[in-house]
CSV table of C-alpha atoms and ligand atoms in Angstrom, one decimal:
chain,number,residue,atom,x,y,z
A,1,UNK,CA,155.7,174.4,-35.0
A,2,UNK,CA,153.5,171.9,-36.7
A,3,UNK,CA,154.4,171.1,-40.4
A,4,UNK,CA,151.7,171.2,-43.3
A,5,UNK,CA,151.7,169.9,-46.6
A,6,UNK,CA,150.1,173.0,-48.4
A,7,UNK,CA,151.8,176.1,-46.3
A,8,UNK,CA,154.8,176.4,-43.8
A,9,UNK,CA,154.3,178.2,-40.6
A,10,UNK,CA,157.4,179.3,-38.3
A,11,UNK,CA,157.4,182.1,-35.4
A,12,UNK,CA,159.6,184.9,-36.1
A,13,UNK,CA,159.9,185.9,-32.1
A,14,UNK,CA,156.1,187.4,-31.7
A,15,UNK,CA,155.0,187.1,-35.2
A,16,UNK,CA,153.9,183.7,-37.0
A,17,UNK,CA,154.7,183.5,-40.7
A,18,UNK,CA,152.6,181.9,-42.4
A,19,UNK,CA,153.7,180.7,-46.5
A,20,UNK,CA,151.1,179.4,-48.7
A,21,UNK,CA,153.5,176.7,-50.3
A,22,UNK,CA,152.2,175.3,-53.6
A,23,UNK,CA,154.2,177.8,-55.7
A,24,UNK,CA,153.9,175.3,-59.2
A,25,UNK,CA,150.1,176.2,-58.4
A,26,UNK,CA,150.4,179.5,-58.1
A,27,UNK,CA,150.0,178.7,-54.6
A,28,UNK,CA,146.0,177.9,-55.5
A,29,UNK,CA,143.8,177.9,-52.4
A,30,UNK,CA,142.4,173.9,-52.2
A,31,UNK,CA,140.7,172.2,-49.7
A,32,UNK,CA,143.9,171.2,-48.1
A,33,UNK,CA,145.4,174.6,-47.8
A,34,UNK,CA,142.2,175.7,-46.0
A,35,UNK,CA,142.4,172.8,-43.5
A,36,UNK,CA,146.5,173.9,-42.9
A,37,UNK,CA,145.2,177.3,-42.5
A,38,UNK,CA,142.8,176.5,-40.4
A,39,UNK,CA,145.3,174.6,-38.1
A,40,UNK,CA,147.8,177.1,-38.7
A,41,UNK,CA,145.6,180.0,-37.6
A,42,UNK,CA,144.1,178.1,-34.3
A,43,UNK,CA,147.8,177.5,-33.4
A,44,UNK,CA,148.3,181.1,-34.0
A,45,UNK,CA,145.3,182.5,-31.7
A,46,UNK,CA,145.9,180.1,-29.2
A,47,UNK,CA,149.6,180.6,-28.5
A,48,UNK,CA,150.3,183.5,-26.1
A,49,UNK,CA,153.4,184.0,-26.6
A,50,UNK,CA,152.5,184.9,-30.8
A,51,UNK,CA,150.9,188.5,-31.6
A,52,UNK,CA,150.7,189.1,-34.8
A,53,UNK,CA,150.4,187.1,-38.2
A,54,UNK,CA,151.9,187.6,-41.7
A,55,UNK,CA,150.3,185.7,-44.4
A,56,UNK,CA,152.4,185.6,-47.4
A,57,UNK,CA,153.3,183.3,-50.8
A,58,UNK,CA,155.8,181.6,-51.6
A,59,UNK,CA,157.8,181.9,-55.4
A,60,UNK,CA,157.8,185.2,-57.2
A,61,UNK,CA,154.6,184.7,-58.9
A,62,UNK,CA,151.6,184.7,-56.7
A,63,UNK,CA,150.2,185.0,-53.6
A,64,UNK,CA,147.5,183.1,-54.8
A,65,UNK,CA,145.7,182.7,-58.1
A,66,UNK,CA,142.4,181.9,-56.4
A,67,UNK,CA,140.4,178.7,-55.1
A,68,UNK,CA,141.8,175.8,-57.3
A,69,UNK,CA,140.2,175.3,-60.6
A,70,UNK,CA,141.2,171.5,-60.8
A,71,UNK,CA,139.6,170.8,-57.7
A,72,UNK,CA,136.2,172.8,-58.7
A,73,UNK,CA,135.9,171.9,-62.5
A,74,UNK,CA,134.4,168.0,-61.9
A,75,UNK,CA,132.6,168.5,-58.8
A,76,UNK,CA,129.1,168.1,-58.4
A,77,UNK,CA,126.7,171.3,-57.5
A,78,UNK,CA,125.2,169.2,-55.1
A,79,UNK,CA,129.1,169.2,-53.0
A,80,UNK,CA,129.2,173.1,-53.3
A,81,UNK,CA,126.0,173.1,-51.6
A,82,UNK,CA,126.2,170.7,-48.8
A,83,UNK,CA,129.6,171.3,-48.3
A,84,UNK,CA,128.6,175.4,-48.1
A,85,UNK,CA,132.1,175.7,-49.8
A,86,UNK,CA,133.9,178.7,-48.7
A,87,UNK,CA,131.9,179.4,-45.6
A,88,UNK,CA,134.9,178.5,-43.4
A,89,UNK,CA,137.2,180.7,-44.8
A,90,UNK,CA,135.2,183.7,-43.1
A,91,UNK,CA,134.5,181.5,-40.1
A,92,UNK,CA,138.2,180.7,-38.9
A,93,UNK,CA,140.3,183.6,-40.9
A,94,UNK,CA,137.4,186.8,-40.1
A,95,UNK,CA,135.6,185.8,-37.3
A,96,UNK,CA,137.5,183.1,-35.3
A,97,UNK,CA,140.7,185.5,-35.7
A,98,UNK,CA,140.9,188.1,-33.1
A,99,UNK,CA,144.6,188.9,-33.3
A,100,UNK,CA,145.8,191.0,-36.2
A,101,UNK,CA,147.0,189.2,-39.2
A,102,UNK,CA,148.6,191.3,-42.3
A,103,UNK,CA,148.7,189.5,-45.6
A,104,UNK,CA,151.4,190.5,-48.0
A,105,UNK,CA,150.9,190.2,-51.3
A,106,UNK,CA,153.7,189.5,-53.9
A,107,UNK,CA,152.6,188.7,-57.8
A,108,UNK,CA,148.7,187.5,-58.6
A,109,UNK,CA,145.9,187.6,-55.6
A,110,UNK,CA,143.4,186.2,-58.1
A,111,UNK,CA,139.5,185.3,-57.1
A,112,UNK,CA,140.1,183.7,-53.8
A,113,UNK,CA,143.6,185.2,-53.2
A,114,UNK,CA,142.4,188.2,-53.4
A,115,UNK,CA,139.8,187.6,-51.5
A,116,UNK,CA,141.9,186.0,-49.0
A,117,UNK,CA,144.3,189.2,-48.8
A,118,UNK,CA,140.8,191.2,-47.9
A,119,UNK,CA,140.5,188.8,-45.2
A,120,UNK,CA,143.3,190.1,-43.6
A,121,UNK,CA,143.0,193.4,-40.8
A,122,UNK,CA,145.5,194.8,-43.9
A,123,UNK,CA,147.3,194.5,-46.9
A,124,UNK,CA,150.9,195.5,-47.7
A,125,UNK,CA,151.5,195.0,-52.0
A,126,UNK,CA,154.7,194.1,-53.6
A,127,UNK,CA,155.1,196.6,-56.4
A,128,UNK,CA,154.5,193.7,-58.3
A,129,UNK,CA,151.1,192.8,-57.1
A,130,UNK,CA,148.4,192.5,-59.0
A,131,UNK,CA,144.3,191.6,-57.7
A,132,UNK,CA,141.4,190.4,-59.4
A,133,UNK,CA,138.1,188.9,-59.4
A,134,UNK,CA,138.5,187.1,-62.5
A,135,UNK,CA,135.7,184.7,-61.3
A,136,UNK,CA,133.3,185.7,-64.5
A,137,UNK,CA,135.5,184.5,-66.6
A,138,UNK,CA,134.9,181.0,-65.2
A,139,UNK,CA,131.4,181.1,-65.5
A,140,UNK,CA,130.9,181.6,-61.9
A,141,UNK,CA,131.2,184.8,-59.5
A,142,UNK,CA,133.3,185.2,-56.5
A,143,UNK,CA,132.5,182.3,-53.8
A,144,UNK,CA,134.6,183.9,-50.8
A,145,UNK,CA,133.8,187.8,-50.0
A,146,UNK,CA,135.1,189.7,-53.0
A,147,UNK,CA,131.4,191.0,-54.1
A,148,UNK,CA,131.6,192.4,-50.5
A,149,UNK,CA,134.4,192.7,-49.4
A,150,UNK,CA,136.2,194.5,-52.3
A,151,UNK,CA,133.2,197.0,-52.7
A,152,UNK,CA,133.6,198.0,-49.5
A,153,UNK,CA,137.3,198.4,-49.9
A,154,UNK,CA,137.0,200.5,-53.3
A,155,UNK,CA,133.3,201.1,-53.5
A,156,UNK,CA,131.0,200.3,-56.0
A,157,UNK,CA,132.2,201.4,-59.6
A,158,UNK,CA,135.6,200.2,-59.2
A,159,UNK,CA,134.2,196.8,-57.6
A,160,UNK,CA,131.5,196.5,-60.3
A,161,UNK,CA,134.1,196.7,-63.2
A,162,UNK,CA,136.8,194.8,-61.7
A,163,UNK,CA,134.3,192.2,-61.1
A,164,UNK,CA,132.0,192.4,-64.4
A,165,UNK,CA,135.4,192.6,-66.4
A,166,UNK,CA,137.8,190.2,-64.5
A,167,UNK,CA,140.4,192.4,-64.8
A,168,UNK,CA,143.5,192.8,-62.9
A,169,UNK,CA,144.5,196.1,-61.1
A,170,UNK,CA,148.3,196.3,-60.1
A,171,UNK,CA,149.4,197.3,-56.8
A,172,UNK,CA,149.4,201.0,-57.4
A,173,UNK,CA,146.4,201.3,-58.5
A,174,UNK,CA,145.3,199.2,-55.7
A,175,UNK,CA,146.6,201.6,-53.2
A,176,UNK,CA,145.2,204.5,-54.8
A,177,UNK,CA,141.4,202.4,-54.9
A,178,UNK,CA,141.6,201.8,-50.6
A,179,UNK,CA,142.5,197.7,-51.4
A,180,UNK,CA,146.3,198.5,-49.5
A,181,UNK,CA,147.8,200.1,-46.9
A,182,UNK,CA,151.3,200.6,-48.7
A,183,UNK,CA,152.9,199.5,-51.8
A,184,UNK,CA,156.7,198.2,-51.3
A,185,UNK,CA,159.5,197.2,-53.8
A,186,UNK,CA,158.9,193.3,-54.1
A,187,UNK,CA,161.9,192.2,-53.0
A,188,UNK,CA,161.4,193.9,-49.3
A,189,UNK,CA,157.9,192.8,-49.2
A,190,UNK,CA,158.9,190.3,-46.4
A,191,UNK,CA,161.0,192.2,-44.5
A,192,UNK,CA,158.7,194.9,-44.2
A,193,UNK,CA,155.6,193.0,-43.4
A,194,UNK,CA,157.6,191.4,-40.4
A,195,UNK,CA,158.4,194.5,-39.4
A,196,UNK,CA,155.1,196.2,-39.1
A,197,UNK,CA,153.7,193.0,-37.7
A,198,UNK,CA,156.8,192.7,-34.6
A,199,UNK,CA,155.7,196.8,-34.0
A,200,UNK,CA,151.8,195.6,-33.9
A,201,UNK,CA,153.0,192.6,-31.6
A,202,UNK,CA,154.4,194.8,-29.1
A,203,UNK,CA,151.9,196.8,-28.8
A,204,UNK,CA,149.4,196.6,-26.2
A,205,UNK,CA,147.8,192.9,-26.1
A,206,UNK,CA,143.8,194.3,-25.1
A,207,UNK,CA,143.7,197.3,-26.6
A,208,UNK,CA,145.2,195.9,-29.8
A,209,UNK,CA,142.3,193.0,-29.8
A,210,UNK,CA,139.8,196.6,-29.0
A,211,UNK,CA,141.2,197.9,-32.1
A,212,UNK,CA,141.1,195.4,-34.3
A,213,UNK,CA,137.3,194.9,-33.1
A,214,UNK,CA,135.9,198.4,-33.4
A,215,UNK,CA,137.6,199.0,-37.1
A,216,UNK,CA,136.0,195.7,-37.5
A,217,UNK,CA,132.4,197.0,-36.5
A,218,UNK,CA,132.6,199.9,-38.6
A,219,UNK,CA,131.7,197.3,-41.4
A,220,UNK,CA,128.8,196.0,-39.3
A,221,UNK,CA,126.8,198.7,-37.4
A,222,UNK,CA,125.2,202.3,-37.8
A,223,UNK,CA,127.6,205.2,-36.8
A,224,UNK,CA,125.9,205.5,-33.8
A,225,UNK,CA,126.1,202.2,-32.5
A,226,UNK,CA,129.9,201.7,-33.8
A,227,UNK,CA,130.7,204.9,-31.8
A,228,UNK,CA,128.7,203.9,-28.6
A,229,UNK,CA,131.0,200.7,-28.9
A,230,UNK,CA,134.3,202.6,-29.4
A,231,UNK,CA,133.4,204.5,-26.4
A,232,UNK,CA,132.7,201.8,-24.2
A,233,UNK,CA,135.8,199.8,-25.0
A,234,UNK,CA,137.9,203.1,-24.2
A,235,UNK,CA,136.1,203.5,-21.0
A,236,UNK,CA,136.6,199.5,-20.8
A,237,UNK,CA,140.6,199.7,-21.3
A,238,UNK,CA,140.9,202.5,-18.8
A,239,UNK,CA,140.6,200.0,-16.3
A,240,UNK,CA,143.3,197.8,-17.2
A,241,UNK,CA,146.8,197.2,-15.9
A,242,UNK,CA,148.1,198.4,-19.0
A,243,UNK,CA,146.3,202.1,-19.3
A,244,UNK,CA,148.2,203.1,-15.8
A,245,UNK,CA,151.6,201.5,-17.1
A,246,UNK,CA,151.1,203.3,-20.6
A,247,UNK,CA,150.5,206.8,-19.3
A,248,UNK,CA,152.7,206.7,-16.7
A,249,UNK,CA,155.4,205.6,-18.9
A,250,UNK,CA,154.5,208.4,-21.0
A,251,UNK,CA,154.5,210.8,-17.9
A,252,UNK,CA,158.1,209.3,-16.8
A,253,UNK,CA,159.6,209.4,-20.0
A,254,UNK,CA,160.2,205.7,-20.3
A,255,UNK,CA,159.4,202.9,-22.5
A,256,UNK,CA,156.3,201.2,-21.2
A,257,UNK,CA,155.8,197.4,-20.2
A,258,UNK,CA,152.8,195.6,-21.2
A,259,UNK,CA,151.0,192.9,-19.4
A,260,UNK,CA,148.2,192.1,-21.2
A,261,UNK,CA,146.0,192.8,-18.2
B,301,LIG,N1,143.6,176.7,-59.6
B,301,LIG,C1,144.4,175.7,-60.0
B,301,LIG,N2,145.5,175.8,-60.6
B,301,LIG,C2,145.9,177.0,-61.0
B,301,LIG,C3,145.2,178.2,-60.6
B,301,LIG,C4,144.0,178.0,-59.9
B,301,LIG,N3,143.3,179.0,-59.5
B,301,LIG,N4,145.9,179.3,-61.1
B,301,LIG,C5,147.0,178.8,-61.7
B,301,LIG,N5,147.0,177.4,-61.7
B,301,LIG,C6,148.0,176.5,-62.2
B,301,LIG,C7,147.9,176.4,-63.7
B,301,LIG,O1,146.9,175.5,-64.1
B,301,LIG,C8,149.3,176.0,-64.1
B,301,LIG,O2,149.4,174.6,-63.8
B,301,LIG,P1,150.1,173.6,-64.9
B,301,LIG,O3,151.5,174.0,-64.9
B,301,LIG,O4,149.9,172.2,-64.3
B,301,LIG,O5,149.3,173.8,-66.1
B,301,LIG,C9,150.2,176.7,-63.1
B,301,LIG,O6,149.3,177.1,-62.0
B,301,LIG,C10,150.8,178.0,-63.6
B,301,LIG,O7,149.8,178.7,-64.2
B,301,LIG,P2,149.8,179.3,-65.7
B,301,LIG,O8,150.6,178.4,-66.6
B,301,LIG,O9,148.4,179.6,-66.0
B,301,LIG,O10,150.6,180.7,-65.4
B,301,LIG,P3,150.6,182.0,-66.3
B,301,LIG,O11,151.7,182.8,-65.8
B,301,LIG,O12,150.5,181.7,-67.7
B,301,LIG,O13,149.2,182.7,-65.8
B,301,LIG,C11,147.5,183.5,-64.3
B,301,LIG,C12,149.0,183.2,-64.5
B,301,LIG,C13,147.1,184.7,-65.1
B,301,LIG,C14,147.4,183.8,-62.8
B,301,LIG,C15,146.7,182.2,-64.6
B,301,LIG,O14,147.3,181.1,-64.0
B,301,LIG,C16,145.3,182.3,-64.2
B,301,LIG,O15,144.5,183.0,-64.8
B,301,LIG,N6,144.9,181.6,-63.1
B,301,LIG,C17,143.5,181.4,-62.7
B,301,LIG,C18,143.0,182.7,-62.0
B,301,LIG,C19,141.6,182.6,-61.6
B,301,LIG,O16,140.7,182.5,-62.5
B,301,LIG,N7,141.3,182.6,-60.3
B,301,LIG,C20,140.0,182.5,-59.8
B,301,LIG,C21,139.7,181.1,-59.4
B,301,LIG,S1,138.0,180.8,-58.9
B,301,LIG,C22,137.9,181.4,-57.3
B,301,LIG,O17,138.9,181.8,-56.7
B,301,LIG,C23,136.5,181.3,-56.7
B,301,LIG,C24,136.4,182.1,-55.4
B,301,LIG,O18,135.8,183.2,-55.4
B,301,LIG,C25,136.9,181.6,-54.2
């Protein structure tokens, strides 16, 4: 695979891992990195033979301790504006992204890292783990989703005071809030997020994009229409090649063989 300067990308049979590589950074979320993510993810989508994504960092401290200060503090209002910093993180990593990507999260998802991790279809914590929005501290709010995305994920009075306060929440009490699927001992973070990713990689290839769609568009329609929608894509994937193989696998008592089609 290509290299980066900022992360490392390598395919781990169906799954690409993706490191965030500046660990004496806290593995800090600048410009660069969103370019090699960017790359990195378009390689990702576009590859047939690659499934799933893990998103990780690297070093025992952080996944990442947000957007990077050092690269904010001296820049002009003006930049943040024309640039519309931040916009393409939701662009490529949300809405340009329609396989399923996992982050998992080992030490500090600060301000962007955290909102980074809630970027991702889920999040797997390290026992270690520990999010925040510590944006106010800064004199500024968060820039990349956390105002939505983490009030969604925990609801309002959690959000509000995590937020307000810029405290940090560890991974358990992250789990208990909605913000993770499953805490883990740190030190098989890795191992188990390849190994949920290489069982959502052999899943079904349509009905896994269908899934990752309609959970999607619970965030983004009434009940209705998000249920209309669910319906039509089941009605949708009982015309494909792999509805017949998977029930009749199921009716023949063997494993099934997807085709994608
Ligand atoms: N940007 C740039 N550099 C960062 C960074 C960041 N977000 N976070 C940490 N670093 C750097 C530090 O400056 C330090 O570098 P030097 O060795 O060159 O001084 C190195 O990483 C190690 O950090 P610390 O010495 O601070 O490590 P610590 O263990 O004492 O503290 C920490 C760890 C609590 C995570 C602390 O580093 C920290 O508070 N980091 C900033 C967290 C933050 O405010 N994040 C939000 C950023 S704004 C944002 O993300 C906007 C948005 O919504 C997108």
């Amino acid at each position: 695979m290509a290299e980066y300067e900022t992360i490392t990308a390598e395919r781990r049979g169906a799954v690409t891992l993706v490191t965030l590589n500046r660990p004496k950074a806290l593995n800090a979320l600048s410009s660069k990195v969103l370019e090699d993510l960017i790359a990195a993810f378009a390689a990702f989508e576009a590859d047939d033979t690659q499934r799933c994504a893990v998103v990780t960092g690297s070093g025992e401290k952080a996944f990442a301790a947000g957007a990077d200060i050092k690269e904010m503090a001296e820049k002009p209002m003006a930049d943040f504006y024309a640039e519309d910093m931040f916009s393409r993180w939701t662009s490529h990593f949300v809405k340009a992204t329609r396989k399923p990507w996992i982050a998992a999260v080992n030490g500090f998802a600060l301000g962007g890292g955290c909102e980074l991790a809630m970027m991702a279809d889920f999040v797997l914590a390290a026992d270690n783990a520990k999010f925040g929005q510590p944006e106010i501290t800064l004199g500024v709010v968060p820039g990349m989703g956390g105002t939505q995305r983490l009030t969604r994920a925990v609801g309002k009075a959690k959000a509000m005071e995590l937020i307000l306060t810029g405290r940090m929440m560890d991974a358990e009490e992250a789990e208990r809030a909605g913000l993770v699927a499953r805490v883990v001992p740190a030190a098989d973070l890795l191992d188990e997020a390849l190994k949920v990713a290489a069982k959502i990689a052999a899943m079904p290839p349509l009905a896994t994009l269908a899934a990752k769609e309609l959970v999607n568009a619970a965030f983004e329609t009434t009940l209705d229409q998000g249920i209309l929608l669910e319906r039509r894509e089941f009605h949708f994937l009982a015309g494909t090649e792999d509805k017949a193989e998977g029930m009749s696998a199921f009716i023949e008592k063997r494993a099934p063989e997807w085709k994608g089609r």
